[in-house]
Amino acid sequence: MPLALLKYGLSSEYPVEVDLPAPKDLKPAYDVVIIGGGGHGLATAYYLAKYHGVTNVAVLEKSYLGSGNTARNTAVIRSNYLTSEGVRFYAESVRMFKALSNEFDFNIMYSERGQLTLAHTDATVRAFRQRAEVNKHFGGRTEMIDRQQIRELVPMLNLDPGHLPVLAGLWHIDGATARHDAVAWGYAKQAAKRGVEIHQLTEVQDFIVENGKVTTLRTNRGDVRCGCVVQAVAGASSLLMNKLGIRAPIHTYPLQAMVTQPFKPFLDPLVSSSALHCYVQQTSRGEIVFGGGSDPYPLYNTRSTLDLKESLLAHAIEMFPFMAGAKLMRQWTGSTDMTPDYSPIMGRSRLDNYYLDAGWGTWGFKATPICGWTMAELVASGGRTPALIQPFALERFASFRQVNEMGATAASH
């Protein structure tokens, strides 16, 4: 193995380059136009081309590939949600993530590490017991553990932070991480190999609608006719939907995270506390990543703030006091499209050929494979919604059939 690694490292193929076709002009028309060149849009294009034979597809990205929330997250993968609909959906995504490196012939650096969520009150313990049973029943690997088991899993964790002693924990064995940009590159490369056109620096500015269908997209590079459109623009979903008069209860909030200098490995699981509004993980390079809840005000700006940095680090130090001396390397912000029930909006819109992939809040990355798979099936079938995403239809808000995942975040909002 060391000889093979040395041979690979010295070869002309290292560092790995993602071979995408050179930029070219837009064609006058496509069968499918996907707005958004992040993980979801690229995954939809890939599954359409490989499994449904639909290759006359254009992915339009206003910036560069994976530049939106695909790049602005902490790369957590899990399925320990609250509802049966959510657990089934995300458990299938976890299963697909495990096979992605083989599917791409490209290493996405998938690492199963487990996620530990801390319970600081009796009420949280009761809620976690119910959550563990729902997860086990619908295919997730989740169980309750006590203080001693937590101490063995994470020896460096402070079990008595201030007035919030740790009583128990929700241990999600399937918790994992993957390299987010590698996921986007893998989907992009494989989609392009099958004939999908990927157009960067191409912004959709307006639409032409005729007889209840989107017939033409107006971009900064000219007009494009389309058979159907998939919207996958996390962080700007409502802005695009407003252009078409599609009403949805989406509000966009900034979500910030930060990372320290590297340390020797000390933390394998992903550790989170909704009471402290903080989660902590260590990367394969030794850096410590901190994340928390969304900012408390709607905003499309992605600038980081000192207020959030101070409050988030204070809670992180309560969990791991030795990190008080760590040096921060960088801080970043993404945009989260939040819905009232903290679940996504997937499926048809009021326009016959316009499909929605929106409202992902803070868990869009972990849904990338299954979202691409189900959206591709929706498009290829001519609008027949797959059973797995029927609960996430936009109409659920009018019929009061919400899929309530409030509290299922790693650091509750």
Coordinates of C-alpha atoms in Angstrom, one line a residue, residues 82-400:
L82 CA -37.9 13.2 14.2
T83 CA -40.5 12.1 11.8
S84 CA -41.0 8.8 9.9
E85 CA -41.0 10.7 6.6
G86 CA -37.7 12.5 7.4
V87 CA -35.9 9.4 8.7
R88 CA -36.8 7.3 5.7
F89 CA -35.7 10.1 3.3
Y90 CA -32.3 10.8 5.0
A91 CA -31.6 7.1 5.8
E92 CA -31.7 6.5 2.0
S93 CA -29.4 9.4 1.4
V94 CA -26.9 8.0 3.9
R95 CA -27.0 4.6 2.1
M96 CA -26.3 6.3 -1.2
F97 CA -23.5 8.4 0.2
K98 CA -21.6 5.3 1.3
A99 CA -21.5 4.1 -2.3
L100 CA -20.7 7.4 -4.0
S101 CA -16.9 7.0 -4.2
N102 CA -17.3 3.7 -6.1
E103 CA -20.1 5.2 -8.3
F104 CA -17.9 8.1 -9.3
D105 CA -14.5 6.3 -9.2
F106 CA -13.6 9.4 -7.3
N107 CA -12.8 9.6 -3.6
I108 CA -15.4 11.9 -1.7
M109 CA -13.5 11.1 1.6
Y110 CA -16.6 9.6 3.2
S111 CA -15.9 9.0 6.9
E112 CA -18.4 7.3 9.2
R113 CA -17.7 8.7 12.7
G114 CA -21.0 8.7 14.5
Q115 CA -22.9 11.7 15.9
L116 CA -23.4 12.3 19.6
T117 CA -26.2 14.8 20.6
L118 CA -26.2 15.7 24.3
A119 CA -29.3 15.8 26.6
H120 CA -29.1 18.3 29.4
T121 CA -32.6 18.1 30.8
D122 CA -35.1 15.3 31.7
A123 CA -37.5 16.6 28.9
T124 CA -34.7 16.2 26.3
V125 CA -34.0 12.7 27.5
R126 CA -37.6 11.8 27.0
A127 CA -37.6 13.3 23.6
F128 CA -34.4 11.5 22.6
R129 CA -35.9 8.2 23.7
Q130 CA -38.8 8.7 21.3
R131 CA -36.4 9.9 18.6
A132 CA -34.2 6.8 18.9
E133 CA -37.2 4.5 18.6
V134 CA -38.5 6.3 15.5
N135 CA -35.0 6.1 13.9
K136 CA -34.6 2.4 14.6
H137 CA -38.0 1.6 13.3
F138 CA -37.4 3.3 10.0
G139 CA -33.9 2.2 9.2
G140 CA -31.6 4.4 11.2
R141 CA -29.0 3.2 13.7
T142 CA -29.6 5.4 16.8
E143 CA -29.6 4.6 20.5
M144 CA -29.6 6.2 23.9
I145 CA -26.3 6.2 25.9
D146 CA -25.6 7.2 29.5
R147 CA -22.9 9.5 31.0
Q148 CA -20.3 6.7 31.4
Q149 CA -20.7 5.7 27.7
I150 CA -20.4 9.4 26.7
R151 CA -17.2 9.7 28.8
E152 CA -15.7 6.7 27.0
L153 CA -16.6 8.0 23.6
V154 CA -15.4 11.5 24.2
P155 CA -12.9 11.7 27.1
M156 CA -12.1 15.4 26.5
L157 CA -15.8 16.5 26.9
N158 CA -16.8 18.5 29.9
L159 CA -19.9 16.6 31.2
D160 CA -20.9 19.4 33.6
P161 CA -20.9 22.7 31.7
G162 CA -22.2 25.5 34.0
H163 CA -25.8 24.9 35.0
L164 CA -26.4 22.3 32.2
P165 CA -25.0 18.9 33.3
V166 CA -25.1 16.2 30.6
L167 CA -27.6 13.6 31.6
A168 CA -27.5 11.3 28.5
G169 CA -26.9 11.3 24.8
L170 CA -28.4 10.3 21.5
W171 CA -25.8 8.2 19.7
H172 CA -26.3 8.1 15.9
I173 CA -23.9 5.4 14.6
D174 CA -24.5 6.5 10.9
G175 CA -23.3 10.0 11.5
A176 CA -20.6 10.8 9.0
T177 CA -18.8 13.5 7.0
A178 CA -17.6 13.8 3.4
R179 CA -15.7 16.3 1.3
H180 CA -18.4 18.6 0.1
D181 CA -16.6 20.0 -3.0
A182 CA -15.6 16.4 -4.0
V183 CA -19.3 15.5 -4.0
A184 CA -20.0 18.3 -6.4
W185 CA -17.0 17.6 -8.6
G186 CA -17.9 13.9 -8.8
Y187 CA -21.4 14.6 -9.9
A188 CA -20.3 17.3 -12.4
K189 CA -17.6 15.1 -14.0
Q190 CA -19.9 12.1 -14.4
A191 CA -22.8 14.1 -15.7
A192 CA -20.6 15.9 -18.2
K193 CA -19.2 12.5 -19.4
R194 CA -22.8 11.6 -20.3
G195 CA -23.5 14.7 -22.3
V196 CA -24.9 17.1 -19.8
E197 CA -23.9 20.7 -20.5
I198 CA -22.6 22.6 -17.4
H199 CA -22.6 26.4 -17.9
Q200 CA -20.9 28.5 -15.2
L201 CA -21.3 32.3 -14.9
T202 CA -24.8 31.9 -16.4
E203 CA -27.5 33.7 -14.4
V204 CA -31.2 33.2 -14.9
Q205 CA -32.7 36.6 -14.8
D206 CA -36.3 36.1 -15.9
F207 CA -38.8 33.7 -17.3
I208 CA -41.3 33.6 -20.2
V209 CA -44.5 31.7 -19.2
E210 CA -47.1 30.6 -21.7
N211 CA -50.2 28.5 -21.0
G212 CA -49.1 27.6 -17.5
K213 CA -45.6 26.5 -18.5
V214 CA -42.2 28.0 -18.5
T215 CA -41.2 28.1 -22.1
T216 CA -38.1 30.3 -22.1
L217 CA -35.4 31.3 -19.6
R218 CA -33.8 34.7 -20.0
T219 CA -30.1 34.6 -18.9
N220 CA -27.2 37.0 -19.0
R221 CA -26.0 35.0 -22.0
G222 CA -29.2 35.0 -24.0
D223 CA -32.6 33.2 -24.1
V224 CA -32.9 29.4 -23.7
R225 CA -36.1 27.4 -24.5
C226 CA -36.8 24.5 -22.3
G227 CA -39.0 21.4 -21.9
C228 CA -39.0 21.6 -18.1
V229 CA -37.1 23.4 -15.4
V230 CA -35.7 22.2 -12.0
Q231 CA -35.0 24.9 -9.5
A232 CA -32.1 24.0 -7.1
V233 CA -30.8 27.3 -5.8
A234 CA -30.5 27.0 -2.0
G235 CA -30.2 30.3 -0.3
A236 CA -32.1 32.1 -3.0
S237 CA -35.2 29.9 -3.5
S238 CA -37.8 32.5 -2.8
L239 CA -36.1 35.1 -5.0
L240 CA -36.4 32.9 -8.0
M241 CA -39.9 31.7 -7.1
N242 CA -41.1 35.3 -6.7
K243 CA -40.3 35.9 -10.4
L244 CA -42.9 33.3 -11.3
G245 CA -45.5 34.3 -8.7
I246 CA -45.0 31.0 -6.8
R247 CA -45.8 31.7 -3.1
A248 CA -44.0 29.6 -0.5
P249 CA -43.4 30.2 3.3
I250 CA -39.6 30.4 3.0
H251 CA -37.5 32.9 5.0
T252 CA -33.7 33.1 4.5
Y253 CA -31.3 33.4 7.4
P254 CA -27.5 33.5 7.6
L255 CA -25.8 30.4 9.1
Q256 CA -22.3 30.8 10.4
A257 CA -19.4 28.4 11.1
M258 CA -15.7 28.6 11.8
V259 CA -12.6 26.5 12.0
T260 CA -9.4 26.5 14.1
Q261 CA -5.8 25.7 13.6
P262 CA -5.0 21.9 13.3
F263 CA -4.6 19.7 16.5
K264 CA -3.6 16.2 16.9
P265 CA -6.6 13.9 16.7
F266 CA -8.7 13.9 19.8
L267 CA -12.3 13.9 18.7
D268 CA -13.7 11.2 16.4
P269 CA -17.5 11.6 16.8
L270 CA -19.5 14.7 15.9
V271 CA -20.6 16.3 19.1
S272 CA -23.6 18.6 19.4
S273 CA -25.7 20.3 22.0
S274 CA -29.0 21.9 21.2
A275 CA -29.2 23.5 24.7
L276 CA -25.8 25.2 24.1
H277 CA -26.7 25.9 20.4
C278 CA -23.3 24.4 19.3
Y279 CA -21.8 21.5 17.5
V280 CA -18.1 20.6 17.3
Q281 CA -16.2 18.2 15.1
Q282 CA -12.6 17.6 14.1
T283 CA -11.6 17.3 10.4
S284 CA -9.3 14.7 8.9
R285 CA -6.6 17.5 8.8
G286 CA -7.0 18.1 12.6
E287 CA -8.9 21.4 12.4
I288 CA -11.8 21.9 14.8
V289 CA -15.0 23.0 13.2
F290 CA -17.7 24.9 15.2
G291 CA -21.2 25.5 14.1
G292 CA -24.4 26.7 15.7
G293 CA -27.9 27.9 15.1
S294 CA -29.0 30.3 12.4
D295 CA -28.8 34.1 13.0
P296 CA -32.0 35.4 14.5
Y297 CA -32.9 37.7 11.6
P298 CA -33.8 37.2 7.9
L299 CA -31.0 38.3 5.6
Y300 CA -29.4 37.4 2.3
N301 CA -26.0 38.7 3.3
T302 CA -23.2 36.1 3.8
R303 CA -20.8 38.2 5.9
S304 CA -19.6 36.8 9.2
T305 CA -20.3 38.6 12.5
L306 CA -18.4 39.2 15.7
D307 CA -21.5 38.6 17.9
L308 CA -22.0 35.1 16.6
K309 CA -18.3 34.3 16.9
E310 CA -18.3 35.3 20.5
S311 CA -21.4 33.5 21.6
L312 CA -20.6 30.3 19.6
L313 CA -17.1 30.0 20.9
A314 CA -18.2 30.6 24.5
H315 CA -20.5 27.6 24.3
A316 CA -17.8 25.5 22.5
I317 CA -15.4 26.2 25.3
E318 CA -18.0 25.1 27.8
M319 CA -18.0 21.8 26.1
F320 CA -14.2 21.5 25.6
P321 CA -12.5 24.0 28.0
F322 CA -9.0 23.2 26.7
M323 CA -9.9 24.9 23.4
A324 CA -9.9 28.3 25.0
G325 CA -6.4 28.8 23.7
A326 CA -7.1 27.7 20.1
K327 CA -6.5 30.1 17.2
L328 CA -9.2 30.6 14.7
M329 CA -8.2 30.3 11.0
R330 CA -11.4 31.4 9.2
Q331 CA -15.1 32.0 9.6
W332 CA -17.8 31.7 6.9
T333 CA -21.5 32.1 6.3
G334 CA -24.1 30.3 4.3
S335 CA -27.8 31.2 3.6
T336 CA -30.5 28.9 4.8
D337 CA -34.0 28.8 3.3
M338 CA -36.2 27.9 6.4
T339 CA -39.7 26.6 6.2
P340 CA -42.2 26.7 9.1
D341 CA -41.9 22.9 9.7
Y342 CA -38.1 22.8 9.0
S343 CA -38.6 20.3 6.1
P344 CA -37.8 20.9 2.4
I345 CA -40.1 21.7 -0.4
M346 CA -39.8 19.1 -3.2
G347 CA -41.9 18.3 -6.3
R348 CA -44.3 20.2 -8.6
S349 CA -45.2 23.8 -8.5
R350 CA -48.3 25.6 -9.9
L351 CA -46.6 25.6 -13.3
D352 CA -46.8 22.3 -15.1
N353 CA -43.2 22.0 -16.0
Y354 CA -41.4 23.8 -13.2
Y355 CA -40.1 21.6 -10.4
L356 CA -39.0 22.8 -6.9
D357 CA -36.0 21.7 -4.8
A358 CA -36.1 24.3 -2.1
G359 CA -36.5 25.2 1.6
W360 CA -33.5 23.0 2.7
G361 CA -32.7 25.0 5.8
T362 CA -29.5 23.6 7.4
W363 CA -29.6 20.0 6.0
G364 CA -29.3 20.3 2.2
F365 CA -25.8 18.7 1.9
K366 CA -26.7 15.5 3.6
A367 CA -29.7 15.0 1.3
T368 CA -27.6 15.5 -1.9
P369 CA -27.8 11.9 -3.4
I370 CA -31.4 11.1 -2.6
C371 CA -32.5 14.6 -3.7
G372 CA -30.8 14.1 -7.0
W373 CA -32.3 10.6 -7.4
T374 CA -35.9 11.6 -6.6
M375 CA -35.8 14.8 -8.6
A376 CA -34.5 13.0 -11.6
E377 CA -37.3 10.4 -11.3
L378 CA -39.8 13.2 -11.0
V379 CA -38.5 14.9 -14.2
A380 CA -38.1 11.7 -16.2
S381 CA -41.7 10.5 -15.3
G382 CA -43.2 13.7 -16.6
G383 CA -44.2 15.0 -13.2
R384 CA -45.2 11.8 -11.3
T385 CA -43.9 12.5 -7.7
P386 CA -41.9 9.6 -6.1
A387 CA -43.5 8.3 -2.9
L388 CA -40.4 9.2 -0.9
I389 CA -40.9 12.9 -1.4
Q390 CA -44.6 13.2 -1.6
P391 CA -44.8 14.4 2.0
F392 CA -42.6 17.4 1.1
A393 CA -44.9 18.9 -1.5
L394 CA -45.5 22.6 -1.4
E395 CA -49.3 22.0 -1.0
R396 CA -48.7 20.6 2.5
F397 CA -48.8 24.1 3.9
A398 CA -52.3 24.8 2.5
S399 CA -53.6 21.5 3.7
F400 CA -51.9 21.7 7.2

